[in-house]
Amino acid sequence: MSSCSIRVSYEVPQGSTLGPLLFLLYVQDIFRVLPGENVKLFADDTNLFILGVDVNTLNQKCNYCISVIIVLYCNTLNQLQVNVDKTNIMIFPETKANDICIKLSDITITKV
């Protein structure tokens, strides 16, 4: 017994053996949109490590980098969707700090 075949343009079946490798091959050029930034990929997770001298610098840099990744790289160039609910920011201050807060700008996420 066989199933009907359908044309698939941009998807890899979830849970497939080659899925993580194919995804990494697909997004391996993400470094090009943020040259000089520290981007790490693992399976379908992307980590961006940003350094700044103060909270304002970090805030501006975070907003810029996330906008470039989501709007330009994911939505426009690669037709990928980012799960904003799973997007987090973690701050590692040099000294103990109680009130460090990064406020991300409202980024328009378009459905592809």
Tab-separated table of C-alpha atoms in Angstrom:
chain	number	residue	atom	x	y	z
A	1	MET	CA	0.000	0.000	0.000
A	2	SER	CA	1.341	3.446	-0.850
A	3	SER	CA	0.167	6.961	-0.203
A	4	CYS	CA	-0.474	9.686	-2.748
A	5	SER	CA	2.460	11.888	-3.640
A	6	ILE	CA	2.220	15.656	-3.296
A	7	ARG	CA	4.565	18.479	-4.235
A	8	VAL	CA	6.345	20.014	-1.225
A	9	SER	CA	8.184	23.285	-1.777
A	10	TYR	CA	9.841	24.256	1.501
A	11	GLU	CA	9.339	21.558	4.082
A	12	VAL	CA	11.110	18.603	5.610
A	13	PRO	CA	8.946	16.061	7.426
A	14	GLN	CA	9.096	16.600	11.181
A	15	GLY	CA	10.862	13.800	12.999
A	16	SER	CA	12.770	12.638	9.954
A	17	THR	CA	16.309	11.382	10.362
A	18	LEU	CA	17.759	13.901	7.925
A	19	GLY	CA	15.565	16.812	9.077
A	20	PRO	CA	18.044	18.485	11.457
A	21	LEU	CA	20.920	18.155	8.984
A	22	LEU	CA	18.862	19.528	6.093
A	23	PHE	CA	17.702	22.445	8.242
A	24	LEU	CA	21.278	23.282	9.252
A	25	LEU	CA	22.327	23.201	5.605
A	26	TYR	CA	19.410	25.503	4.762
A	27	VAL	CA	20.264	28.127	7.409
A	28	GLN	CA	24.059	27.796	7.465
A	29	ASP	CA	24.389	31.228	5.824
A	30	ILE	CA	22.654	33.106	8.672
A	31	PHE	CA	26.096	34.417	9.672
A	32	ARG	CA	26.156	36.573	6.531
A	33	VAL	CA	23.284	38.842	7.638
A	34	LEU	CA	25.033	39.704	10.921
A	35	PRO	CA	28.757	39.804	10.174
A	36	GLY	CA	30.862	40.141	13.287
A	37	GLU	CA	28.143	38.841	15.622
A	38	ASN	CA	28.464	35.555	17.489
A	39	VAL	CA	25.720	33.269	16.106
A	40	LYS	CA	25.553	29.617	17.162
A	41	LEU	CA	23.334	26.970	15.561
A	42	PHE	CA	22.270	23.641	17.009
A	43	ALA	CA	19.556	21.593	15.287
A	44	ASP	CA	16.665	24.048	14.919
A	45	ASP	CA	17.863	26.437	17.649
A	46	THR	CA	19.747	29.644	16.980
A	47	ASN	CA	21.629	31.516	19.695
A	48	LEU	CA	22.943	35.038	19.291
A	49	PHE	CA	25.511	36.309	21.787
A	50	ILE	CA	25.622	40.108	21.991
A	51	LEU	CA	28.084	42.188	24.000
A	52	GLY	CA	27.566	45.796	25.043
A	53	VAL	CA	29.092	48.348	27.361
A	54	ASP	CA	25.751	49.429	28.848
A	55	VAL	CA	22.047	48.534	28.841
A	56	ASN	CA	21.152	51.107	26.174
A	57	THR	CA	23.759	49.722	23.805
A	58	LEU	CA	22.554	46.173	24.444
A	59	ASN	CA	18.954	47.214	23.913
A	60	GLN	CA	19.690	48.855	20.553
A	61	LYS	CA	21.918	46.024	19.397
A	62	CYS	CA	19.394	43.326	20.435
A	63	ASN	CA	16.567	45.066	18.585
A	64	TYR	CA	18.676	45.536	15.476
A	65	CYS	CA	19.978	41.948	15.386
A	66	ILE	CA	16.605	40.346	16.073
A	67	SER	CA	14.955	42.535	13.425
A	68	VAL	CA	17.564	41.542	10.856
A	69	ILE	CA	17.234	37.846	11.663
A	70	ILE	CA	13.434	37.733	11.768
A	71	VAL	CA	12.400	40.245	9.128
A	72	LEU	CA	15.230	40.039	6.609
A	73	TYR	CA	16.725	36.588	6.960
A	74	CYS	CA	13.785	34.427	8.040
A	75	ASN	CA	10.709	36.094	6.541
A	76	THR	CA	12.108	37.704	3.397
A	77	LEU	CA	15.029	35.591	2.256
A	78	ASN	CA	14.150	32.085	3.460
A	79	GLN	CA	10.390	32.001	4.042
A	80	LEU	CA	10.880	30.720	7.597
A	81	GLN	CA	8.672	31.443	10.578
A	82	VAL	CA	10.099	32.290	13.996
A	83	ASN	CA	8.191	31.137	17.046
A	84	VAL	CA	8.280	34.390	19.000
A	85	ASP	CA	6.807	32.642	22.064
A	86	LYS	CA	10.000	30.558	22.268
A	87	THR	CA	12.304	33.549	21.800
A	88	ASN	CA	14.099	34.546	25.012
A	89	ILE	CA	16.781	36.926	26.173
A	90	MET	CA	19.248	36.024	28.909
A	91	ILE	CA	21.576	38.639	30.373
A	92	PHE	CA	24.941	37.815	31.937
A	93	PRO	CA	26.091	40.993	33.708
A	94	GLU	CA	29.709	41.400	34.795
A	95	THR	CA	28.587	42.452	38.260
A	96	LYS	CA	25.530	41.669	40.340
A	97	ALA	CA	22.655	43.678	38.924
A	98	ASN	CA	19.071	43.725	40.087
A	99	ASP	CA	17.289	45.842	37.496
A	100	ILE	CA	18.622	45.084	34.031
A	101	CYS	CA	15.845	44.974	31.476
A	102	ILE	CA	16.038	44.758	27.699
A	103	LYS	CA	12.885	45.944	25.943
A	104	LEU	CA	12.547	44.632	22.443
A	105	SER	CA	10.824	46.807	19.876
A	106	ASP	CA	7.638	45.536	18.387
A	107	ILE	CA	8.782	43.497	15.418
A	108	THR	CA	6.188	42.725	12.803
A	109	ILE	CA	6.196	39.002	12.111
A	110	THR	CA	4.656	38.067	8.801
A	111	LYS	CA	3.199	34.640	8.205
A	112	VAL	CA	4.690	32.918	5.201
